[in-house]
Amino acid sequence: MQKTNQAVDFVKLFFAYCIVGIHTVILQDVNYDCWYYIQHMIFRIAVPFFFMCSGYFYKPQKDDSLLPKQVQRLIIPYFAWSIAFTIVTRDFDLKEILKGYLIASPGASMWFVAALMISMVILKLIKNKKALSIAICISMIFYFVGLFLDSYSEITRGTIFEPYALKYIELFGSTRNFVFIGFPMTSIGYYIGQYGIPKLLKNKINCVVTFIVAWIVLFFEVNFVKNMSNTFSEGWSYFFLLPLVVLSLLCFLLQLNINLNVNTFLLRKISTGIYFSHLVILVCVNTLGGILCKFNIIEQNFNTVLIFLLVSVIATIFSIVVIKLNNKLLNKLF
C-alpha cells in the first residue's frame, strides 16, 4: 500500500474546494438547474471520495489500544473546530450539540471527521479478509437502505416504512453519518489498501470505462430524483451509482503514476486545513456581509460566487500560514 499518491493529492485538493462549493451553494442564485447538476454530479463525489481515500491509506497499529493513533490525532482538531463553529454560530442548544458531536449527526459541522473516527475504530477490530468482506456487504446494504431515507425517500412515502423513516429523520436529520455513508465508503477503501485493487479495475482503461458508464447512469439518477417531490430530509445527497463512480476514480488515480516536483505533503495539509476551517470562515464572511449591508456600505449581501471565492481564498491562505509557521500548538488544528 502506498503512503502517498500525487494524483490523489491533487484530486483531494480539488474536492476540498467542492466541499466549500456545497456549503456556499455557489451558482444557486445564478442558475438553479446548473447548480443542481454541478452539485450532484461533481461536488457530491467529494465526501465519499475522502472517506474511501482515508480508508485506503489507513493502517491501524497492531496493539490492544481501543483508539487507533489516527483517531487520537483527529480528536483535538475535531473538537477544536466544532467548538469554534458553535461559538461563531452562537448555537448553544445542548441537545443538538450532544447529538451532533457525540454521535456524528449531520447537523454537526465536523460530522465527516466523527464518522471517519468511528469507522476507523471498527476497522481496527476487524482482523481478517473474510470478516472485512462481510462487514462491507452489510454496510453497503445500509448504504442502499439509506437512499430510501434520502434521495429516494419519495418511494418510501405512503408505505408502512414512512412513519419510521420520518422518525429517523426527525432524530438524526439525514443519512450523513458513519452508519449509512462513513463506514461503507471507508471500509471499501480500507479493503483496497489491505488486499489490492479489484481485478475488474486493475488497469486504467477499465477504470475510465467504468467511471464514464457509472457517471452517465448517475446523471440519469440525478435527473430522475430531481423531478420527485421533496425528500424527507429536504434535499438530495447520495445515489446508487455513486460508490462505483468513486471506486473507479480512486482506482484510476492509484494507478496513475505522476511524479511532479510538488510538495504533496503541503497539498494534503492544505486540503485538510480547508476542510476544517472553511465553515467557521464561511460564518464570519456571511456575518461581515450582513454588517456591511446594515451600515449601507454595500447595497446587498455578497452573492454565492463571491462568498465561495472569499472562503476558498481565506481558507487556503490560513492553511498555508499555519503549515509554514510549523508551530507545535497550531499544527494540532489539522
mmCIF file of C-alpha atoms in Angstrom:
data_model
loop_
_atom_site.group_PDB
_atom_site.id
_atom_site.type_symbol
_atom_site.label_atom_id
_atom_site.label_comp_id
_atom_site.label_asym_id
_atom_site.label_seq_id
_atom_site.Cartn_x
_atom_site.Cartn_y
_atom_site.Cartn_z
ATOM 1 C CA MET A 1 0.000 0.000 0.000
ATOM 2 C CA GLN A 2 1.293 3.443 -0.932
ATOM 3 C CA LYS A 3 1.627 6.118 1.736
ATOM 4 C CA THR A 4 1.216 8.961 -0.774
ATOM 5 C CA ASN A 5 -0.010 9.445 -4.315
ATOM 6 C CA GLN A 6 0.326 12.748 -6.141
ATOM 7 C CA ALA A 7 -2.721 12.194 -8.352
ATOM 8 C CA VAL A 8 -4.867 11.501 -5.289
ATOM 9 C CA ASP A 9 -3.462 14.568 -3.524
ATOM 10 C CA PHE A 10 -4.350 16.882 -6.429
ATOM 11 C CA VAL A 11 -7.886 15.485 -6.639
ATOM 12 C CA LYS A 12 -8.344 15.771 -2.869
ATOM 13 C CA LEU A 13 -7.439 19.452 -3.087
ATOM 14 C CA PHE A 14 -9.979 19.910 -5.894
ATOM 15 C CA PHE A 15 -12.655 18.148 -3.836
ATOM 16 C CA ALA A 16 -11.820 20.294 -0.798
ATOM 17 C CA TYR A 17 -12.947 23.304 -2.851
ATOM 18 C CA CYS A 18 -16.008 21.306 -3.938
ATOM 19 C CA ILE A 19 -16.965 20.971 -0.260
ATOM 20 C CA VAL A 20 -16.687 24.745 0.029
ATOM 21 C CA GLY A 21 -18.882 24.963 -3.083
ATOM 22 C CA ILE A 22 -21.571 22.821 -1.453
ATOM 23 C CA HIS A 23 -21.679 24.885 1.722
ATOM 24 C CA THR A 24 -21.619 28.234 -0.088
ATOM 25 C CA VAL A 25 -24.250 26.959 -2.601
ATOM 26 C CA ILE A 26 -22.202 28.523 -5.392
ATOM 27 C CA LEU A 27 -24.262 29.318 -8.538
ATOM 28 C CA GLN A 28 -27.600 28.638 -6.831
ATOM 29 C CA ASP A 29 -28.641 32.283 -7.112
ATOM 30 C CA VAL A 30 -27.256 32.444 -10.670
ATOM 31 C CA ASN A 31 -28.828 29.367 -12.256
ATOM 32 C CA TYR A 32 -30.551 26.763 -10.080
ATOM 33 C CA ASP A 33 -30.537 23.965 -12.674
ATOM 34 C CA CYS A 34 -26.834 24.464 -13.338
ATOM 35 C CA TRP A 35 -26.172 24.442 -9.611
ATOM 36 C CA TYR A 36 -28.241 21.294 -9.097
ATOM 37 C CA TYR A 37 -26.330 19.231 -11.656
ATOM 38 C CA ILE A 38 -22.882 20.517 -10.670
ATOM 39 C CA GLN A 39 -23.641 19.829 -7.024
ATOM 40 C CA HIS A 40 -24.836 16.267 -7.528
ATOM 41 C CA MET A 41 -22.684 15.207 -10.466
ATOM 42 C CA ILE A 42 -19.374 16.626 -9.196
ATOM 43 C CA PHE A 43 -19.467 18.126 -5.713
ATOM 44 C CA ARG A 44 -21.271 15.179 -4.096
ATOM 45 C CA ILE A 45 -18.425 12.874 -5.106
ATOM 46 C CA ALA A 46 -16.145 14.693 -2.665
ATOM 47 C CA VAL A 47 -17.211 13.291 0.722
ATOM 48 C CA PRO A 48 -17.384 9.617 -0.370
ATOM 49 C CA PHE A 49 -14.009 10.119 -2.086
ATOM 50 C CA PHE A 50 -12.492 11.463 1.144
ATOM 51 C CA PHE A 51 -13.896 8.511 3.086
ATOM 52 C CA MET A 52 -12.584 5.992 0.562
ATOM 53 C CA CYS A 53 -9.141 7.632 0.378
ATOM 54 C CA SER A 54 -8.913 7.724 4.150
ATOM 55 C CA GLY A 55 -9.756 4.029 4.271
ATOM 56 C CA TYR A 56 -7.160 3.221 1.623
ATOM 57 C CA PHE A 57 -4.319 4.973 3.450
ATOM 58 C CA TYR A 58 -5.459 3.801 6.890
ATOM 59 C CA LYS A 59 -3.164 1.276 8.533
ATOM 60 C CA PRO A 60 -4.090 0.657 12.185
ATOM 61 C CA GLN A 61 -1.279 -0.215 14.565
ATOM 62 C CA LYS A 62 -1.212 -3.762 15.869
ATOM 63 C CA ASP A 63 -1.770 -3.274 19.582
ATOM 64 C CA ASP A 64 -4.549 -3.604 22.129
ATOM 65 C CA SER A 65 -5.463 0.086 22.344
ATOM 66 C CA LEU A 66 -9.091 0.876 21.546
ATOM 67 C CA LEU A 67 -8.347 4.151 19.762
ATOM 68 C CA PRO A 68 -6.047 3.960 16.721
ATOM 69 C CA LYS A 69 -3.318 6.625 16.621
ATOM 70 C CA GLN A 70 -5.074 8.203 13.600
ATOM 71 C CA VAL A 71 -8.202 8.712 15.719
ATOM 72 C CA GLN A 72 -6.187 10.126 18.603
ATOM 73 C CA ARG A 73 -4.659 12.633 16.176
ATOM 74 C CA LEU A 74 -8.102 13.695 14.892
ATOM 75 C CA ILE A 75 -9.756 14.205 18.281
ATOM 76 C CA ILE A 76 -8.165 17.604 19.012
ATOM 77 C CA PRO A 77 -8.974 19.294 15.655
ATOM 78 C CA TYR A 78 -12.414 17.682 15.683
ATOM 79 C CA PHE A 79 -13.425 19.265 18.988
ATOM 80 C CA ALA A 80 -11.450 22.475 18.421
ATOM 81 C CA TRP A 81 -13.227 23.301 15.158
ATOM 82 C CA SER A 82 -16.568 22.010 16.454
ATOM 83 C CA ILE A 83 -16.351 24.384 19.412
ATOM 84 C CA ALA A 84 -15.227 27.240 17.159
ATOM 85 C CA PHE A 85 -18.209 26.653 14.868
ATOM 86 C CA THR A 86 -20.608 26.560 17.821
ATOM 87 C CA ILE A 87 -19.199 29.848 19.103
ATOM 88 C CA VAL A 88 -19.369 31.754 15.795
ATOM 89 C CA THR A 89 -22.889 30.498 15.082
ATOM 90 C CA ARG A 90 -23.945 31.176 18.700
ATOM 91 C CA ASP A 91 -25.951 27.941 18.648
ATOM 92 C CA PHE A 92 -25.696 26.634 22.190
ATOM 93 C CA ASP A 93 -28.571 24.113 22.096
ATOM 94 C CA LEU A 94 -27.134 21.382 24.348
ATOM 95 C CA LYS A 95 -29.325 18.663 22.877
ATOM 96 C CA GLU A 96 -28.192 19.455 19.337
ATOM 97 C CA ILE A 97 -24.558 19.720 20.423
ATOM 98 C CA LEU A 98 -24.632 16.300 22.078
ATOM 99 C CA LYS A 99 -26.476 14.743 19.156
ATOM 100 C CA GLY A 100 -24.239 16.413 16.631
ATOM 101 C CA TYR A 101 -20.793 15.989 18.082
ATOM 102 C CA LEU A 102 -21.059 12.756 20.028
ATOM 103 C CA ILE A 103 -22.993 10.578 17.588
ATOM 104 C CA ALA A 104 -21.843 12.201 14.322
ATOM 105 C CA SER A 105 -25.187 13.686 13.398
ATOM 106 C CA PRO A 106 -25.084 15.619 10.106
ATOM 107 C CA GLY A 107 -26.093 18.739 11.954
ATOM 108 C CA ALA A 108 -22.542 18.867 13.291
ATOM 109 C CA SER A 109 -20.031 20.832 11.259
ATOM 110 C CA MET A 110 -17.432 18.083 11.626
ATOM 111 C CA TRP A 111 -19.714 15.076 11.067
ATOM 112 C CA PHE A 112 -17.342 13.677 8.433
ATOM 113 C CA VAL A 113 -14.477 13.505 10.927
ATOM 114 C CA ALA A 114 -16.659 11.891 13.595
ATOM 115 C CA ALA A 115 -17.925 9.308 11.117
ATOM 116 C CA LEU A 116 -14.362 8.628 9.965
ATOM 117 C CA MET A 117 -13.089 8.150 13.526
ATOM 118 C CA ILE A 118 -15.881 5.703 14.368
ATOM 119 C CA SER A 119 -15.226 3.805 11.121
ATOM 120 C CA MET A 120 -11.502 3.564 11.931
ATOM 121 C CA VAL A 121 -12.218 2.160 15.374
ATOM 122 C CA ILE A 122 -14.499 -0.501 13.866
ATOM 123 C CA LEU A 123 -11.978 -1.391 11.149
ATOM 124 C CA LYS A 124 -9.237 -1.840 13.758
ATOM 125 C CA LEU A 125 -11.356 -4.579 15.322
ATOM 126 C CA ILE A 126 -11.701 -6.479 12.025
ATOM 127 C CA LYS A 127 -8.819 -8.937 11.828
ATOM 128 C CA ASN A 128 -9.151 -10.814 8.529
ATOM 129 C CA LYS A 129 -10.273 -10.561 4.917
ATOM 130 C CA LYS A 130 -13.427 -12.650 5.359
ATOM 131 C CA ALA A 131 -14.686 -10.569 8.263
ATOM 132 C CA LEU A 132 -13.934 -7.363 6.338
ATOM 133 C CA SER A 133 -15.790 -8.657 3.262
ATOM 134 C CA ILE A 134 -18.840 -9.465 5.385
ATOM 135 C CA ALA A 135 -18.651 -6.049 7.046
ATOM 136 C CA ILE A 136 -18.529 -4.331 3.651
ATOM 137 C CA CYS A 137 -21.529 -6.294 2.371
ATOM 138 C CA ILE A 138 -23.576 -5.419 5.449
ATOM 139 C CA SER A 139 -22.507 -1.788 5.306
ATOM 140 C CA MET A 140 -23.453 -1.494 1.633
ATOM 141 C CA ILE A 141 -26.915 -2.803 2.486
ATOM 142 C CA PHE A 142 -27.161 0.068 4.963
ATOM 143 C CA TYR A 143 -25.945 2.485 2.270
ATOM 144 C CA PHE A 144 -28.651 1.380 -0.172
ATOM 145 C CA VAL A 145 -31.345 1.352 2.528
ATOM 146 C CA GLY A 146 -30.259 4.860 3.439
ATOM 147 C CA LEU A 147 -31.034 6.048 -0.078
ATOM 148 C CA PHE A 148 -34.724 5.470 0.647
ATOM 149 C CA LEU A 149 -34.420 7.838 3.608
ATOM 150 C CA ASP A 150 -32.645 10.383 1.436
ATOM 151 C CA SER A 151 -32.659 10.888 -2.352
ATOM 152 C CA TYR A 152 -35.227 8.137 -2.996
ATOM 153 C CA SER A 153 -37.447 8.820 0.014
ATOM 154 C CA GLU A 154 -40.358 9.592 -2.344
ATOM 155 C CA ILE A 155 -40.565 5.833 -2.979
ATOM 156 C CA THR A 156 -40.946 5.246 0.763
ATOM 157 C CA ARG A 157 -43.886 7.657 1.077
ATOM 158 C CA GLY A 158 -47.235 6.001 1.659
ATOM 159 C CA THR A 159 -45.686 2.691 2.738
ATOM 160 C CA ILE A 160 -45.533 1.112 6.187
ATOM 161 C CA PHE A 161 -41.932 2.320 6.393
ATOM 162 C CA GLU A 162 -42.769 6.032 6.132
ATOM 163 C CA PRO A 163 -43.500 6.653 9.852
ATOM 164 C CA TYR A 164 -40.214 5.008 10.842
ATOM 165 C CA ALA A 165 -38.316 6.930 8.164
ATOM 166 C CA LEU A 166 -39.799 10.235 9.309
ATOM 167 C CA LYS A 167 -38.970 9.422 12.926
ATOM 168 C CA TYR A 168 -35.382 8.687 11.968
ATOM 169 C CA ILE A 169 -35.061 11.978 10.062
ATOM 170 C CA GLU A 170 -36.624 13.829 13.000
ATOM 171 C CA LEU A 171 -33.957 12.397 15.308
ATOM 172 C CA PHE A 172 -30.862 12.419 13.079
ATOM 173 C CA GLY A 173 -31.554 14.904 10.267
ATOM 174 C CA SER A 174 -30.271 12.790 7.366
ATOM 175 C CA THR A 175 -28.234 9.708 6.500
ATOM 176 C CA ARG A 176 -24.935 11.596 6.558
ATOM 177 C CA ASN A 177 -23.292 9.611 9.353
ATOM 178 C CA PHE A 178 -20.994 6.621 9.841
ATOM 179 C CA VAL A 179 -23.769 4.025 9.505
ATOM 180 C CA PHE A 180 -25.094 4.923 6.062
ATOM 181 C CA ILE A 181 -22.138 6.747 4.487
ATOM 182 C CA GLY A 182 -18.960 6.771 6.551
ATOM 183 C CA PHE A 183 -18.306 3.109 7.211
ATOM 184 C CA PRO A 184 -19.480 1.807 3.804
ATOM 185 C CA MET A 185 -17.122 4.140 1.909
ATOM 186 C CA THR A 186 -14.205 3.914 4.364
ATOM 187 C CA SER A 187 -14.332 0.116 4.511
ATOM 188 C CA ILE A 188 -14.166 -0.183 0.713
ATOM 189 C CA GLY A 189 -11.069 1.998 0.627
ATOM 190 C CA TYR A 190 -9.566 0.037 3.514
ATOM 191 C CA TYR A 191 -10.140 -3.241 1.659
ATOM 192 C CA ILE A 192 -8.289 -1.931 -1.406
ATOM 193 C CA GLY A 193 -5.433 -0.716 0.774
ATOM 194 C CA GLN A 194 -5.123 -4.061 2.517
ATOM 195 C CA TYR A 195 -5.833 -6.533 -0.301
ATOM 196 C CA GLY A 196 -5.339 -4.657 -3.559
ATOM 197 C CA ILE A 197 -7.442 -3.192 -6.369
ATOM 198 C CA PRO A 198 -10.283 -5.444 -7.646
ATOM 199 C CA LYS A 199 -9.427 -7.403 -10.817
ATOM 200 C CA LEU A 200 -12.020 -5.566 -12.913
ATOM 201 C CA LEU A 201 -10.328 -2.238 -12.151
ATOM 202 C CA LYS A 202 -6.701 -3.324 -12.318
ATOM 203 C CA ASN A 203 -5.921 -1.296 -15.420
ATOM 204 C CA LYS A 204 -6.549 2.344 -16.213
ATOM 205 C CA ILE A 205 -8.718 1.699 -19.298
ATOM 206 C CA ASN A 206 -11.177 -0.398 -17.300
ATOM 207 C CA CYS A 207 -11.282 2.297 -14.628
ATOM 208 C CA VAL A 208 -12.019 5.024 -17.184
ATOM 209 C CA VAL A 209 -14.750 2.995 -18.909
ATOM 210 C CA THR A 210 -16.334 2.041 -15.580
ATOM 211 C CA PHE A 211 -16.206 5.639 -14.375
ATOM 212 C CA ILE A 212 -17.800 7.022 -17.557
ATOM 213 C CA VAL A 213 -20.597 4.423 -17.619
ATOM 214 C CA ALA A 214 -21.296 4.843 -13.892
ATOM 215 C CA TRP A 215 -21.215 8.644 -14.198
ATOM 216 C CA ILE A 216 -23.682 8.576 -17.119
ATOM 217 C CA VAL A 217 -26.071 6.349 -15.168
ATOM 218 C CA LEU A 218 -25.582 8.667 -12.190
ATOM 219 C CA PHE A 219 -26.735 11.543 -14.405
ATOM 220 C CA PHE A 220 -29.998 9.712 -15.097
ATOM 221 C CA GLU A 221 -30.403 9.040 -11.370
ATOM 222 C CA VAL A 222 -29.825 12.698 -10.533
ATOM 223 C CA ASN A 223 -32.274 13.770 -13.229
ATOM 224 C CA PHE A 224 -34.830 11.191 -12.054
ATOM 225 C CA VAL A 225 -34.933 12.303 -8.419
ATOM 226 C CA LYS A 226 -34.937 15.979 -9.434
ATOM 227 C CA ASN A 227 -38.499 15.541 -10.647
ATOM 228 C CA MET A 228 -39.672 13.941 -7.417
ATOM 229 C CA SER A 229 -41.280 15.871 -4.599
ATOM 230 C CA ASN A 230 -39.042 16.992 -1.773
ATOM 231 C CA THR A 231 -37.313 14.327 0.287
ATOM 232 C CA PHE A 232 -37.747 13.559 3.986
ATOM 233 C CA SER A 233 -34.539 15.474 4.707
ATOM 234 C CA GLU A 234 -35.471 18.239 2.231
ATOM 235 C CA GLY A 235 -32.539 17.573 -0.061
ATOM 236 C CA TRP A 236 -30.725 15.011 -2.168
ATOM 237 C CA SER A 237 -27.334 13.664 -1.168
ATOM 238 C CA TYR A 238 -26.360 10.211 -2.438
ATOM 239 C CA PHE A 239 -27.228 7.788 -5.228
ATOM 240 C CA PHE A 240 -26.962 4.103 -6.198
ATOM 241 C CA LEU A 241 -24.101 4.578 -8.670
ATOM 242 C CA LEU A 242 -22.078 6.972 -6.533
ATOM 243 C CA PRO A 243 -19.927 4.275 -4.814
ATOM 244 C CA LEU A 244 -18.925 2.839 -8.199
ATOM 245 C CA VAL A 245 -18.087 6.321 -9.532
ATOM 246 C CA VAL A 246 -15.851 6.968 -6.526
ATOM 247 C CA LEU A 247 -14.269 3.495 -6.557
ATOM 248 C CA SER A 248 -13.369 3.617 -10.254
ATOM 249 C CA LEU A 249 -11.976 7.150 -9.863
ATOM 250 C CA LEU A 250 -9.818 6.164 -6.891
ATOM 251 C CA CYS A 251 -8.522 3.003 -8.578
ATOM 252 C CA PHE A 252 -7.619 5.019 -11.686
ATOM 253 C CA LEU A 253 -5.731 7.610 -9.645
ATOM 254 C CA LEU A 254 -3.847 4.937 -7.700
ATOM 255 C CA GLN A 255 -2.569 3.530 -10.996
ATOM 256 C CA LEU A 256 -1.755 6.938 -12.466
ATOM 257 C CA ASN A 257 1.953 7.363 -11.891
ATOM 258 C CA ILE A 258 2.830 11.037 -11.892
ATOM 259 C CA ASN A 259 5.917 12.489 -10.270
ATOM 260 C CA LEU A 260 5.818 16.268 -10.413
ATOM 261 C CA ASN A 261 8.137 18.491 -8.445
ATOM 262 C CA VAL A 262 5.378 19.367 -5.984
ATOM 263 C CA ASN A 263 5.281 19.181 -2.195
ATOM 264 C CA THR A 264 2.492 16.628 -1.809
ATOM 265 C CA PHE A 265 2.612 16.941 1.988
ATOM 266 C CA LEU A 266 1.714 20.614 1.551
ATOM 267 C CA LEU A 267 -1.173 19.715 -0.789
ATOM 268 C CA ARG A 268 -2.585 17.207 1.676
ATOM 269 C CA LYS A 269 -2.306 19.612 4.593
ATOM 270 C CA ILE A 270 -3.953 22.431 2.611
ATOM 271 C CA SER A 271 -6.851 20.129 1.701
ATOM 272 C CA THR A 272 -7.283 19.164 5.348
ATOM 273 C CA GLY A 273 -6.941 22.772 6.501
ATOM 274 C CA ILE A 274 -9.593 23.956 4.043
ATOM 275 C CA TYR A 275 -11.991 21.287 5.235
ATOM 276 C CA PHE A 276 -11.526 22.027 8.930
ATOM 277 C CA SER A 277 -11.565 25.823 8.704
ATOM 278 C CA HIS A 278 -13.972 26.692 5.903
ATOM 279 C CA LEU A 279 -17.255 26.544 7.831
ATOM 280 C CA VAL A 280 -16.028 28.879 10.550
ATOM 281 C CA ILE A 281 -14.688 31.215 7.867
ATOM 282 C CA LEU A 282 -17.992 30.975 5.976
ATOM 283 C CA VAL A 283 -19.978 32.098 9.017
ATOM 284 C CA CYS A 284 -17.570 35.013 9.524
ATOM 285 C CA VAL A 285 -17.818 36.061 5.850
ATOM 286 C CA ASN A 286 -21.633 35.948 5.962
ATOM 287 C CA THR A 287 -21.615 37.950 9.199
ATOM 288 C CA LEU A 288 -19.303 40.539 7.653
ATOM 289 C CA GLY A 289 -21.585 40.853 4.639
ATOM 290 C CA GLY A 290 -24.570 41.375 6.900
ATOM 291 C CA ILE A 291 -22.767 44.092 8.869
ATOM 292 C CA LEU A 292 -21.686 45.906 5.698
ATOM 293 C CA CYS A 293 -25.284 45.817 4.445
ATOM 294 C CA LYS A 294 -26.647 47.089 7.748
ATOM 295 C CA PHE A 295 -24.398 50.143 7.629
ATOM 296 C CA ASN A 296 -25.119 50.711 3.908
ATOM 297 C CA ILE A 297 -21.501 50.151 2.938
ATOM 298 C CA ILE A 298 -22.721 47.676 0.315
ATOM 299 C CA GLU A 299 -26.198 47.548 -1.215
ATOM 300 C CA GLN A 300 -26.762 43.831 -0.755
ATOM 301 C CA ASN A 301 -25.029 40.884 0.852
ATOM 302 C CA PHE A 302 -22.322 39.032 -1.021
ATOM 303 C CA ASN A 303 -23.599 36.709 -3.748
ATOM 304 C CA THR A 304 -22.804 32.998 -3.582
ATOM 305 C CA VAL A 305 -19.974 33.138 -6.133
ATOM 306 C CA LEU A 306 -18.201 35.881 -4.201
ATOM 307 C CA ILE A 307 -18.735 34.060 -0.919
ATOM 308 C CA PHE A 308 -17.234 30.907 -2.436
ATOM 309 C CA LEU A 309 -14.183 32.826 -3.658
ATOM 310 C CA LEU A 310 -13.681 34.640 -0.357
ATOM 311 C CA VAL A 311 -13.997 31.494 1.757
ATOM 312 C CA SER A 312 -11.751 29.483 -0.582
ATOM 313 C CA VAL A 313 -9.013 32.099 -0.661
ATOM 314 C CA ILE A 314 -9.090 32.817 3.081
ATOM 315 C CA ALA A 315 -9.151 29.107 3.994
ATOM 316 C CA THR A 316 -6.249 28.404 1.618
ATOM 317 C CA ILE A 317 -4.136 31.287 2.923
ATOM 318 C CA PHE A 318 -4.940 30.371 6.525
ATOM 319 C CA SER A 319 -3.926 26.747 5.918
ATOM 320 C CA ILE A 320 -0.657 27.707 4.225
ATOM 321 C CA VAL A 321 0.227 30.161 7.008
ATOM 322 C CA VAL A 322 -0.414 27.555 9.723
ATOM 323 C CA ILE A 323 1.652 24.970 7.834
ATOM 324 C CA LYS A 324 4.544 27.377 7.233
ATOM 325 C CA LEU A 325 4.601 28.583 10.846
ATOM 326 C CA ASN A 326 5.052 24.958 11.915
ATOM 327 C CA ASN A 327 4.006 25.832 15.447
ATOM 328 C CA LYS A 328 3.547 22.810 17.713
ATOM 329 C CA LEU A 329 0.184 24.040 19.007
ATOM 330 C CA LEU A 330 -1.166 25.286 15.656
ATOM 331 C CA ASN A 331 -0.132 22.043 13.968
ATOM 332 C CA LYS A 332 -2.767 20.260 16.063
ATOM 333 C CA LEU A 333 -5.534 22.212 14.294
ATOM 334 C CA PHE A 334 -5.369 19.893 11.256
#
